[in-house]
Coordinates of C-alpha atoms in Angstrom, one line a residue:
M1 CA -44.5 28.8 177.8
S2 CA -47.1 26.5 176.1
P3 CA -47.9 27.6 172.2
Q4 CA -51.6 27.0 173.1
T5 CA -52.0 29.8 176.1
L6 CA -50.8 33.3 177.6
P7 CA -48.8 32.8 180.9
A8 CA -50.4 32.7 184.1
A9 CA -50.0 36.0 186.0
S10 CA -51.0 38.0 188.8
A11 CA -49.8 41.2 190.6
T12 CA -46.5 39.3 191.5
T13 CA -45.6 37.6 188.9
S14 CA -42.9 39.3 186.8
L15 CA -43.6 39.0 182.8
T16 CA -42.4 40.7 180.0
G17 CA -44.0 43.9 178.8
A18 CA -44.8 42.2 175.5
E19 CA -46.5 39.3 177.7
I20 CA -48.3 41.8 179.7
V21 CA -49.7 43.6 176.7
L22 CA -51.2 40.2 175.2
R23 CA -52.5 38.9 179.2
A24 CA -54.4 42.3 178.9
L25 CA -55.7 42.4 175.5
K26 CA -57.1 39.0 176.0
E27 CA -58.7 40.1 179.5
Q28 CA -60.3 43.1 177.6
G29 CA -61.8 40.1 175.1
V30 CA -59.8 40.6 172.1
D31 CA -59.5 38.1 169.8
V32 CA -57.7 39.3 166.8
I33 CA -55.1 41.9 165.9
F34 CA -54.7 43.6 162.6
G35 CA -51.2 44.6 162.2
Y36 CA -47.9 45.2 160.5
P37 CA -44.7 43.9 162.3
G38 CA -41.4 46.3 162.5
G39 CA -38.5 46.8 164.9
A40 CA -40.0 48.3 167.6
V41 CA -43.1 46.2 168.2
L42 CA -40.8 42.9 167.4
P43 CA -41.0 41.9 171.4
I44 CA -44.8 41.6 170.7
Y45 CA -44.4 40.1 167.6
D46 CA -42.4 37.2 169.3
A47 CA -45.0 37.1 172.1
I48 CA -47.8 36.8 169.6
F49 CA -46.1 33.5 168.0
Q50 CA -45.7 31.8 171.3
Q51 CA -49.5 31.8 171.7
N52 CA -52.8 31.0 170.2
A53 CA -55.5 32.8 172.2
I54 CA -55.3 36.0 170.0
R55 CA -55.3 35.9 165.9
H56 CA -53.1 38.4 164.2
I57 CA -54.2 39.6 160.8
L58 CA -50.9 40.8 158.7
V59 CA -52.2 43.8 156.7
R60 CA -50.4 45.2 153.8
H61 CA -50.5 48.8 155.1
E62 CA -50.9 50.4 158.3
Q63 CA -53.8 53.0 157.4
A64 CA -55.7 49.3 156.1
A65 CA -55.2 48.0 159.8
V66 CA -57.3 50.5 161.3
H67 CA -59.6 50.5 158.6
A68 CA -59.9 46.6 159.1
A69 CA -60.4 47.3 162.6
E70 CA -62.9 50.0 162.1
G71 CA -65.0 47.3 159.8
Y72 CA -64.4 44.9 162.7
A73 CA -65.7 47.0 165.5
R74 CA -68.6 48.5 163.3
S75 CA -70.1 45.5 162.5
T76 CA -69.7 43.7 166.2
G77 CA -69.8 46.5 169.0
K78 CA -66.5 45.5 170.0
V79 CA -63.5 47.5 170.4
G80 CA -61.1 47.1 167.4
C81 CA -57.3 46.5 168.3
V82 CA -54.4 47.7 165.6
L83 CA -50.5 46.7 166.0
V84 CA -48.2 49.0 164.1
T85 CA -44.4 49.9 164.5
S86 CA -42.9 53.1 165.3
G87 CA -42.1 56.4 162.9
P88 CA -44.0 55.8 159.6
G89 CA -45.8 52.5 161.0
A90 CA -47.4 54.9 163.1
T91 CA -48.0 58.1 160.9
N92 CA -49.4 55.8 158.2
A93 CA -52.0 54.5 160.6
V94 CA -53.0 58.3 161.7
T95 CA -55.6 58.6 158.5
G96 CA -57.6 55.6 159.9
L97 CA -57.2 57.0 163.6
V98 CA -59.4 60.5 162.4
D99 CA -61.5 58.6 160.3
A100 CA -62.3 56.5 163.6
L101 CA -62.7 59.7 165.6
M102 CA -64.8 61.3 162.9
D103 CA -67.3 58.6 163.3
S104 CA -67.0 57.4 166.6
I105 CA -66.0 54.2 166.0
P106 CA -64.0 52.5 169.2
I107 CA -60.2 51.2 168.1
V108 CA -57.1 50.9 170.4
C109 CA -53.8 51.2 168.4
L110 CA -50.8 50.1 170.0
T111 CA -47.9 51.7 168.4
G112 CA -44.1 50.9 168.9
Q113 CA -41.7 53.2 170.1
V114 CA -38.0 53.6 170.4
A115 CA -36.5 52.8 173.8
T116 CA -37.3 55.7 176.4
H117 CA -33.7 57.0 176.6
L118 CA -33.7 57.9 172.7
I119 CA -36.7 59.6 172.4
G120 CA -36.4 63.0 171.4
N121 CA -32.8 62.2 170.0
D122 CA -34.2 61.8 166.5
A123 CA -33.3 58.2 166.6
F124 CA -34.1 55.5 163.6
Q125 CA -37.8 55.3 163.2
E126 CA -38.6 57.7 165.9
A127 CA -41.7 59.9 165.7
D128 CA -43.4 62.0 168.5
T129 CA -46.6 59.9 168.1
T130 CA -48.4 61.1 170.7
G131 CA -47.6 64.4 169.8
I132 CA -49.0 63.9 166.5
T133 CA -52.0 61.8 167.1
R134 CA -53.4 64.0 170.0
P135 CA -55.7 65.4 167.6
A136 CA -56.6 62.5 166.1
T137 CA -57.7 60.0 169.0
K138 CA -60.0 60.2 171.7
H139 CA -57.1 59.9 174.1
N140 CA -53.8 58.9 173.9
Y141 CA -50.9 57.4 176.0
L142 CA -46.9 57.0 176.3
V143 CA -46.1 54.1 178.9
K144 CA -42.7 54.9 180.4
D145 CA -43.0 52.8 183.6
I146 CA -43.7 48.8 183.0
R147 CA -45.6 48.9 186.2
K148 CA -48.2 51.0 184.8
L149 CA -48.6 49.0 181.3
A150 CA -51.3 46.8 182.3
E151 CA -53.2 49.5 184.0
T152 CA -52.8 51.7 180.8
V153 CA -53.9 49.0 178.3
H154 CA -57.2 48.4 180.5
D155 CA -57.5 52.3 180.8
A156 CA -57.5 52.7 177.0
F157 CA -60.0 49.9 176.3
Y158 CA -62.4 51.6 178.8
V159 CA -61.9 55.5 177.4
A160 CA -62.3 54.0 173.7
R161 CA -65.6 52.2 174.4
S162 CA -67.3 54.5 177.1
G163 CA -69.2 57.6 176.3
R164 CA -68.9 58.7 172.4
P165 CA -66.6 56.0 171.4
G166 CA -63.6 56.7 169.7
P167 CA -59.6 55.7 169.2
V168 CA -57.0 55.4 171.6
V169 CA -53.1 55.2 170.9
I170 CA -51.2 53.4 173.3
D171 CA -47.2 54.5 172.6
L172 CA -44.7 51.8 173.7
P173 CA -41.3 52.0 174.0
K174 CA -39.0 49.0 173.1
D175 CA -37.7 48.7 176.6
I176 CA -40.7 48.9 178.1
L177 CA -42.0 45.9 175.8
V178 CA -38.5 43.9 176.6
G179 CA -38.1 44.7 180.5
K180 CA -40.4 42.2 182.9
G181 CA -42.8 43.6 185.5
P182 CA -46.0 42.7 187.2
Y183 CA -49.2 42.3 185.9
T184 CA -52.2 43.9 187.2
E185 CA -56.1 43.0 186.7
A186 CA -58.6 45.2 185.1
P187 CA -60.1 47.4 187.6
K188 CA -63.8 46.2 188.8
R189 CA -64.4 49.9 190.3
E190 CA -65.6 52.9 188.3
H191 CA -62.7 54.8 186.2
R192 CA -61.3 57.3 188.5
S193 CA -62.1 60.4 186.5
Y194 CA -63.8 59.6 183.3
R195 CA -67.1 58.5 183.9
P196 CA -69.7 59.8 181.3
Q197 CA -73.1 60.2 181.9
V198 CA -75.4 57.3 180.6
E199 CA -78.7 57.8 181.9
P200 CA -80.4 61.1 181.2
D201 CA -81.7 63.7 183.2
A202 CA -85.6 63.0 184.0
G203 CA -86.6 66.6 183.8
Q204 CA -84.9 67.0 180.5
I205 CA -87.2 63.5 179.4
R206 CA -90.0 65.3 180.3
K207 CA -89.5 68.4 178.7
A208 CA -88.7 66.4 175.5
V209 CA -91.6 63.9 175.5
A210 CA -94.2 67.1 176.3
M211 CA -92.7 68.9 173.6
L212 CA -93.1 65.7 171.2
K213 CA -96.7 65.3 172.3
A214 CA -97.7 68.7 171.4
A215 CA -96.2 68.5 168.1
K216 CA -98.1 69.1 164.6
R217 CA -95.2 68.4 162.5
P218 CA -92.7 66.1 164.3
V219 CA -89.7 64.5 162.9
V220 CA -87.2 62.1 164.0
Y221 CA -83.3 62.7 163.0
A222 CA -81.2 59.6 164.3
G223 CA -77.4 58.9 163.5
G224 CA -74.8 56.8 164.5
G225 CA -74.9 57.1 167.6
V226 CA -77.9 54.9 168.4
I227 CA -76.0 52.2 166.4
N228 CA -73.2 52.8 168.8
A229 CA -75.6 52.2 171.7
G230 CA -76.1 48.7 170.5
P231 CA -79.0 46.5 168.9
E232 CA -81.4 47.6 171.8
A233 CA -81.0 50.9 170.9
A234 CA -82.4 50.6 167.5
A235 CA -85.2 48.6 168.7
L236 CA -86.2 51.1 171.3
L237 CA -86.1 53.8 168.6
G238 CA -88.3 51.3 166.5
K239 CA -91.1 51.4 169.0
L240 CA -91.0 55.2 169.9
V241 CA -91.5 56.1 166.4
R242 CA -94.5 53.6 165.9
M243 CA -96.5 54.2 169.1
A244 CA -96.1 57.9 168.5
S245 CA -96.7 57.7 164.7
L246 CA -93.0 59.9 164.1
P247 CA -91.7 60.3 160.6
C248 CA -88.0 59.1 161.0
T249 CA -84.9 59.8 159.1
N250 CA -81.3 58.7 159.1
T251 CA -77.9 60.3 158.6
L252 CA -75.6 58.1 156.4
M253 CA -74.0 57.2 159.7
G254 CA -77.1 56.4 160.8
L255 CA -78.6 54.1 158.2
G256 CA -80.0 50.5 159.7
A257 CA -81.0 52.2 162.9
F258 CA -84.3 51.9 161.6
P259 CA -85.6 49.9 158.6
A260 CA -85.4 51.4 155.5
S261 CA -88.6 48.9 154.6
D262 CA -90.9 50.5 157.3
P263 CA -93.4 52.9 156.0
Q264 CA -92.5 55.8 158.6
F265 CA -89.2 55.7 157.0
L266 CA -88.3 58.7 155.0
G267 CA -85.2 57.8 153.5
M268 CA -81.5 59.5 154.1
L269 CA -81.0 63.1 155.5
G270 CA -78.6 65.6 153.9
M271 CA -76.3 66.6 150.9
H272 CA -78.1 64.0 148.9
G273 CA -80.9 62.4 150.9
T274 CA -84.3 62.2 149.5
Y275 CA -86.9 64.9 149.0
E276 CA -89.0 63.8 151.7
A277 CA -86.7 63.9 154.4
N278 CA -84.9 67.2 153.9
L279 CA -88.6 68.9 153.4
A280 CA -89.6 67.3 156.2
M281 CA -86.8 68.3 158.3
H282 CA -87.2 71.9 156.9
G283 CA -90.7 72.3 157.8
C284 CA -91.3 70.4 160.8
D285 CA -92.3 71.7 164.0
V286 CA -90.3 69.5 166.6
M287 CA -87.3 68.0 165.9
F288 CA -85.9 65.0 168.2
N289 CA -82.4 64.3 167.2
I290 CA -80.7 61.3 168.9
G291 CA -77.3 60.3 168.4
A292 CA -76.3 62.5 165.6
R293 CA -74.1 65.9 165.7
F294 CA -75.9 68.2 163.1
D295 CA -72.8 67.8 160.7
D296 CA -72.5 70.3 157.8
R297 CA -73.7 67.6 155.2
V298 CA -77.2 67.3 157.2
T299 CA -77.6 70.9 158.0
G300 CA -76.9 72.8 154.6
R301 CA -76.7 76.2 155.6
L302 CA -77.1 77.0 158.7
N303 CA -79.1 79.9 158.8
A304 CA -81.8 78.4 156.9
F305 CA -81.7 74.8 158.6
S306 CA -85.3 73.9 160.0
P307 CA -86.1 77.5 161.1
G308 CA -89.2 77.1 162.3
S309 CA -88.8 74.0 164.4
L310 CA -88.1 73.4 168.5
K311 CA -85.3 71.1 168.7
I312 CA -84.4 68.3 170.8
H313 CA -81.0 67.0 171.0
A314 CA -79.9 63.7 172.8
D315 CA -76.3 62.6 172.6
I316 CA -74.0 61.0 175.2
D317 CA -71.1 63.6 174.1
P318 CA -72.3 67.0 176.3
S319 CA -69.5 69.2 173.9
S320 CA -71.9 68.1 170.5
I321 CA -74.9 69.5 172.2
N322 CA -75.4 73.3 170.8
K323 CA -71.8 73.1 168.9
N324 CA -73.1 73.6 165.9
V325 CA -77.3 74.2 166.3
K326 CA -78.8 75.7 169.2
V327 CA -81.4 73.7 171.0
E328 CA -84.4 74.3 173.1
V329 CA -84.1 70.5 174.9
P330 CA -80.4 69.5 175.6
V331 CA -80.5 65.6 176.7
V332 CA -77.1 64.0 177.6
G333 CA -77.1 60.0 177.8
D334 CA -76.6 57.0 176.2
A335 CA -78.9 56.5 173.1
A336 CA -80.6 53.5 174.7
A337 CA -80.9 54.7 178.0
V338 CA -82.8 57.9 176.5
L339 CA -85.1 56.0 174.2
R340 CA -85.8 53.8 177.3
A341 CA -86.8 56.7 179.4
M342 CA -88.6 58.6 176.5
I343 CA -91.2 55.3 176.0
A344 CA -91.8 55.0 179.9
A345 CA -92.5 58.8 180.0
W346 CA -94.9 59.0 177.2
D347 CA -97.5 57.4 178.9
E348 CA -96.9 59.2 182.0
E349 CA -97.4 62.6 180.2
P350 CA -100.9 63.6 180.3
A351 CA -100.7 65.7 177.3
Q352 CA -102.5 63.7 174.1
Q353 CA -101.0 64.1 170.7
D354 CA -102.8 66.1 168.1
R355 CA -103.8 63.0 166.1
E356 CA -105.7 65.0 163.2
A357 CA -102.5 67.2 162.8
I358 CA -100.3 64.2 162.5
A359 CA -102.7 62.8 160.0
A360 CA -102.1 65.7 157.9
W361 CA -98.7 66.0 158.3
W362 CA -98.2 62.6 156.9
R363 CA -100.5 63.3 153.8
Q364 CA -98.4 66.1 153.3
I365 CA -95.0 63.9 153.5
D366 CA -96.9 61.5 151.3
L367 CA -97.0 64.2 148.3
W368 CA -93.1 65.4 148.9
R369 CA -93.0 61.0 148.4
G370 CA -95.0 61.6 145.1
K371 CA -92.0 63.4 143.8
K372 CA -90.1 59.4 143.7
C373 CA -87.0 61.4 143.8
L374 CA -85.0 58.4 143.6
D375 CA -86.6 57.2 140.5
Y376 CA -84.3 56.6 137.3
V377 CA -84.9 55.0 134.0
Q378 CA -82.9 51.9 133.0
T379 CA -83.1 51.2 129.0
G380 CA -80.7 49.6 126.7
K381 CA -77.1 48.2 127.3
I382 CA -75.3 51.3 129.3
I383 CA -76.0 50.4 133.2
K384 CA -77.4 53.2 135.2
P385 CA -75.3 53.0 138.6
Q386 CA -78.3 53.1 140.3
H387 CA -79.6 50.2 138.9
A388 CA -76.7 48.0 139.9
V389 CA -76.8 48.9 143.2
K390 CA -80.6 48.4 143.5
R391 CA -80.0 44.9 141.7
L392 CA -77.3 44.0 144.0
Y393 CA -79.6 44.7 146.8
E394 CA -82.4 42.6 145.7
L395 CA -80.0 39.9 144.6
T396 CA -78.0 39.7 147.7
K397 CA -81.5 39.8 149.4
E398 CA -82.6 37.1 147.4
S399 CA -79.5 34.6 148.4
G400 CA -80.9 34.8 151.8
R401 CA -77.2 35.6 153.4
E402 CA -76.7 37.7 156.0
T403 CA -75.1 40.8 154.1
F404 CA -72.5 43.3 155.1
I405 CA -72.0 46.2 153.3
S406 CA -69.0 48.6 153.0
T407 CA -68.0 51.7 150.4
E408 CA -65.0 53.9 149.4
V409 CA -65.9 57.3 149.2
G410 CA -67.6 58.8 146.2
Q411 CA -70.5 58.8 143.8
H412 CA -70.8 55.0 144.4
Q413 CA -71.3 55.7 148.3
M414 CA -74.3 57.5 147.9
W415 CA -75.6 55.5 145.3
A416 CA -75.1 52.8 147.9
A417 CA -76.7 54.8 150.8
Q418 CA -79.7 55.7 148.4
Y419 CA -80.7 52.4 147.0
F420 CA -79.3 49.4 149.3
G421 CA -81.9 49.1 152.1
F422 CA -80.6 48.2 155.5
E423 CA -83.2 46.5 157.8
K424 CA -80.5 46.4 160.9
P425 CA -78.0 48.1 162.6
N426 CA -74.3 47.5 162.0
R427 CA -74.4 46.0 158.4
W428 CA -73.3 49.2 156.9
M429 CA -69.6 50.3 157.0
T430 CA -68.8 53.6 155.4
S431 CA -66.5 56.5 156.2
G432 CA -69.0 59.6 156.8
G433 CA -66.9 62.6 158.7
L434 CA -63.7 62.2 157.1
G435 CA -64.9 60.6 153.6
T436 CA -61.8 58.6 153.2
M437 CA -60.9 56.9 149.7
G438 CA -59.6 53.7 150.6
Y439 CA -61.6 52.9 153.4
G440 CA -64.0 50.3 152.1
L441 CA -61.9 47.2 151.3
P442 CA -60.1 46.8 154.5
A443 CA -62.9 47.7 156.1
A444 CA -65.0 44.7 154.7
M445 CA -61.6 42.5 155.3
G446 CA -62.3 43.1 158.9
V447 CA -66.0 42.5 159.0
Q448 CA -65.1 39.3 157.1
V449 CA -62.8 38.2 160.2
A450 CA -65.7 39.1 162.5
H451 CA -68.5 37.2 160.3
P452 CA -66.7 34.3 158.2
D453 CA -69.7 32.8 157.1
A454 CA -71.3 36.1 156.3
L455 CA -71.7 38.0 152.4
C456 CA -69.0 41.0 152.6
I457 CA -69.2 43.3 149.7
D458 CA -67.5 46.6 149.3
I459 CA -69.5 48.9 146.7
A460 CA -66.3 50.6 145.2
G461 CA -65.5 53.5 142.5
E462 CA -62.5 52.6 140.3
A463 CA -60.3 55.6 141.7
S464 CA -61.3 54.9 145.4
I465 CA -60.8 51.0 145.2
L466 CA -56.8 51.6 143.9
M467 CA -56.2 53.4 147.4
N468 CA -55.7 50.4 149.2
I469 CA -55.7 47.7 146.7
Q470 CA -52.8 45.9 148.3
E471 CA -55.2 44.4 150.8
M472 CA -56.3 41.8 148.2
A473 CA -53.3 39.9 149.3
T474 CA -54.6 40.0 152.9
L475 CA -57.8 38.6 151.5
A476 CA -55.7 35.7 149.5
Q477 CA -53.5 35.1 152.7
Y478 CA -56.3 34.2 155.0
R479 CA -59.0 33.4 152.6
L480 CA -61.5 35.9 153.3
P481 CA -64.0 35.9 150.5
V482 CA -65.2 39.7 150.1
K483 CA -66.6 40.7 147.0
V484 CA -65.6 44.2 145.8
F485 CA -68.1 45.6 143.3
I486 CA -66.8 48.3 141.4
L487 CA -69.0 50.9 139.7
N488 CA -66.5 52.0 137.1
N489 CA -67.7 55.4 135.4
Q490 CA -64.0 56.1 134.2
Y491 CA -64.0 59.2 136.3
M492 CA -63.4 60.4 139.8
G493 CA -67.1 60.6 139.8
M494 CA -68.1 63.0 142.4
V495 CA -65.1 65.5 141.7
R496 CA -66.3 65.3 138.3
Q497 CA -70.1 65.9 139.3
W498 CA -68.8 69.1 141.5
Q499 CA -66.7 70.2 138.6
E500 CA -70.0 69.9 136.1
L501 CA -72.4 71.8 138.6
L502 CA -69.9 74.3 140.0
H503 CA -66.8 75.0 137.7
G504 CA -68.5 75.1 134.3
S505 CA -67.8 71.4 133.2
R506 CA -63.9 72.1 133.2
Y507 CA -62.7 68.2 134.5
S508 CA -59.5 68.9 135.8
E509 CA -57.7 65.7 136.6
S510 CA -60.7 64.1 137.3
Y511 CA -60.6 61.4 134.6
S512 CA -59.5 58.3 135.6
E513 CA -56.6 57.4 133.0
A514 CA -54.5 54.4 133.0
L515 CA -57.0 52.1 134.8
P516 CA -55.5 48.4 135.2
D517 CA -57.4 45.5 134.1
F518 CA -59.5 44.9 137.4
V519 CA -60.1 41.2 135.9
K520 CA -56.3 40.5 135.9
L521 CA -55.8 42.6 138.7
A522 CA -58.0 40.3 140.9
E523 CA -56.3 37.0 139.5
S524 CA -52.7 38.2 140.0
F525 CA -54.1 38.6 144.0
H526 CA -55.3 34.9 143.7
G527 CA -58.8 36.2 143.4
V528 CA -61.5 36.0 140.8
G529 CA -62.1 38.9 138.4
M530 CA -65.2 39.5 136.2
R531 CA -66.4 42.4 134.1
I532 CA -69.9 43.6 133.3
E533 CA -70.2 45.5 130.2
G534 CA -74.0 45.5 129.5
A535 CA -77.4 45.6 131.7
D536 CA -78.0 42.1 130.2
D537 CA -75.4 40.7 132.0
L538 CA -75.8 42.4 135.5
D539 CA -78.0 39.5 137.3
R540 CA -76.1 36.7 136.3
V541 CA -72.6 37.9 137.3
I542 CA -74.0 39.0 140.8
R543 CA -75.3 35.6 141.3
E544 CA -72.0 34.3 140.2
M545 CA -70.2 36.7 142.5
I546 CA -72.4 35.7 145.3
A547 CA -71.9 31.9 144.9
I548 CA -68.0 32.4 144.7
D549 CA -66.2 31.3 148.0
R550 CA -63.3 33.6 147.1
P551 CA -62.0 37.1 146.8
V552 CA -63.8 38.6 143.7
I553 CA -63.6 41.5 141.9
V554 CA -66.3 42.6 139.7
D555 CA -65.8 45.5 137.2
C556 CA -69.0 46.7 136.5
A557 CA -68.9 49.6 133.5
V558 CA -71.6 52.4 134.4
D559 CA -73.0 55.5 132.9
E560 CA -70.0 58.0 132.9
K561 CA -71.9 61.2 132.9
E562 CA -74.8 60.3 135.6
N563 CA -75.1 62.5 138.8
V564 CA -75.9 61.7 142.3
M565 CA -79.7 63.3 143.0
P566 CA -80.8 64.6 144.7
M567 CA -78.8 67.0 145.7
I568 CA -78.5 70.1 148.4
P569 CA -76.0 72.4 146.5
S570 CA -73.1 73.9 148.7
G571 CA -74.7 76.8 150.9
A572 CA -78.0 76.1 150.0
A573 CA -81.1 74.8 152.3
H574 CA -83.0 71.9 152.5
N575 CA -85.8 73.7 150.7
E576 CA -83.6 74.2 147.6
M577 CA -82.6 70.6 146.2
L578 CA -81.6 69.9 142.9
L579 CA -83.8 66.9 141.6
A580 CA -82.9 64.8 138.6
S581 CA -84.0 65.7 134.9
G582 CA -87.6 65.5 134.5
Q583 CA -88.4 66.2 137.8
E584 CA -89.3 69.8 139.4
S585 CA -88.6 70.4 143.1
G586 CA -91.3 73.1 142.8
G587 CA -89.2 75.7 144.9
G588 CA -89.4 73.8 148.0
A589 CA -92.0 73.7 150.5
S590 CA -94.4 76.1 152.4
V591 CA -95.3 74.8 155.9
T592 CA -97.1 76.6 158.3
D593 CA -99.6 75.9 161.2
Q594 CA -102.8 77.0 159.2
G595 CA -101.6 74.8 155.9
M596 CA -99.4 72.4 154.2
G597 CA -98.2 72.5 150.6
L598 CA -96.1 72.5 147.5
V599 CA -95.4 76.1 146.4

């Protein structure tokens, strides 16, 4: 076999199982696999060695392989591919699989398995991978017949990318990989059983448009489903929002679906969302949710969530509709298809918007904006974390380079969401549903593989970054110039914040003791280490970091006691927000058809 190509194949050609897998991956458009070898998958690694069609990235931990594939998938819109061995290889991948499931990221994870005749015998490095991953995946397979191997791989990619995307596992016994069998091409026909509804029902679209047109206080609430539907969906969202003068807010996973700089953008919604976004949600009379699942971090206390509104929910996953919040108009369909249909139906709907009411609604929103809930004061040498993120955003924008941001999980994640403006979809990689510490570095690695000329930055905390710090070795091996920007406040910041607010400032096990010297740590991994001690050095170091064409860790010392505000306390409603010191919430807002005002 030529080292440049995979073997030619047809239904009558006999290939090894490992060759069949690689042939199917290539047919599915896979150009890179993130993985870690082990005994059960060595036949695949041997086949990888003998071809150059598909690149392999050697990670240092299987969890990181899945997060890297997530970053790759999230930034490209393609399916990410992972290869791990049996037993501990597969179980190490589970955290990443659950993360991808919660955030609807399309992943196909190939796991090795002991030979079929050993399954159930407690063989070396055996685990019940399909049993373990059943609740962690959208679907999984155990291949026991080599004649069905290629078909299974094709099926897995279809399931991963179709409908609501998600992770799929294919468990591959070693005897299947070394045996020989036929190759079958990807089917051109529709899937025999799984055919998600893409086009929305026309009657439901007419109801949704009529309800929105009749609204006096509308709001659009867009989530990660808009981004998963592709760049056209984000463009269509912008068109609908502007043509109808609608206020628009995004979830954490939806940031970038609507431009942050647009005057109709209210900012992020939810527990650490903006005052204006949350009060608009609380006080609206019609809510249009597209591609979001009414997550608890968005809704707050359910019985007080947007109590006076009629609700439209558009989602490709029918099981998400009426799951957490009852809605008046359910619309099942792909986000792009739904938005396209709504724009087309808008002009056909005879009713006209109440422009005076809409104008009054915008005046109320401007009053809420007047709170300037994200304002902070940067004085003296000690760096406010908000200021660090804002300057990082401004200086990356000044550089003119295409920039992708990933995060770990914690306070730094929320500050990144609040102060880094995203104008386009697919530029923001974060762990939303599962909240996985250790996500950001490998995710940035996957993005950098997909976009080698882009600026890829992981905004991190000093605690989270240590969860997958070993991936600095992967960056060095493949010369991936990922930048890690640590907001170092010496604490597990979000844990400390909750302990301060809810547990009488008893900081149990939240102080980050015995931290490494991050500068030396970066150098030990063949990268560049830099430290920022005071505000005067911030801009200079960020500019140097951007200019360096190598992996960089910047250890930025920030105010240890700063909290993420605004904040909706656990169990509270949207109009019961806590604001930063010196800002008064006014007890929320009272909004009726007769009048609007802060109370």
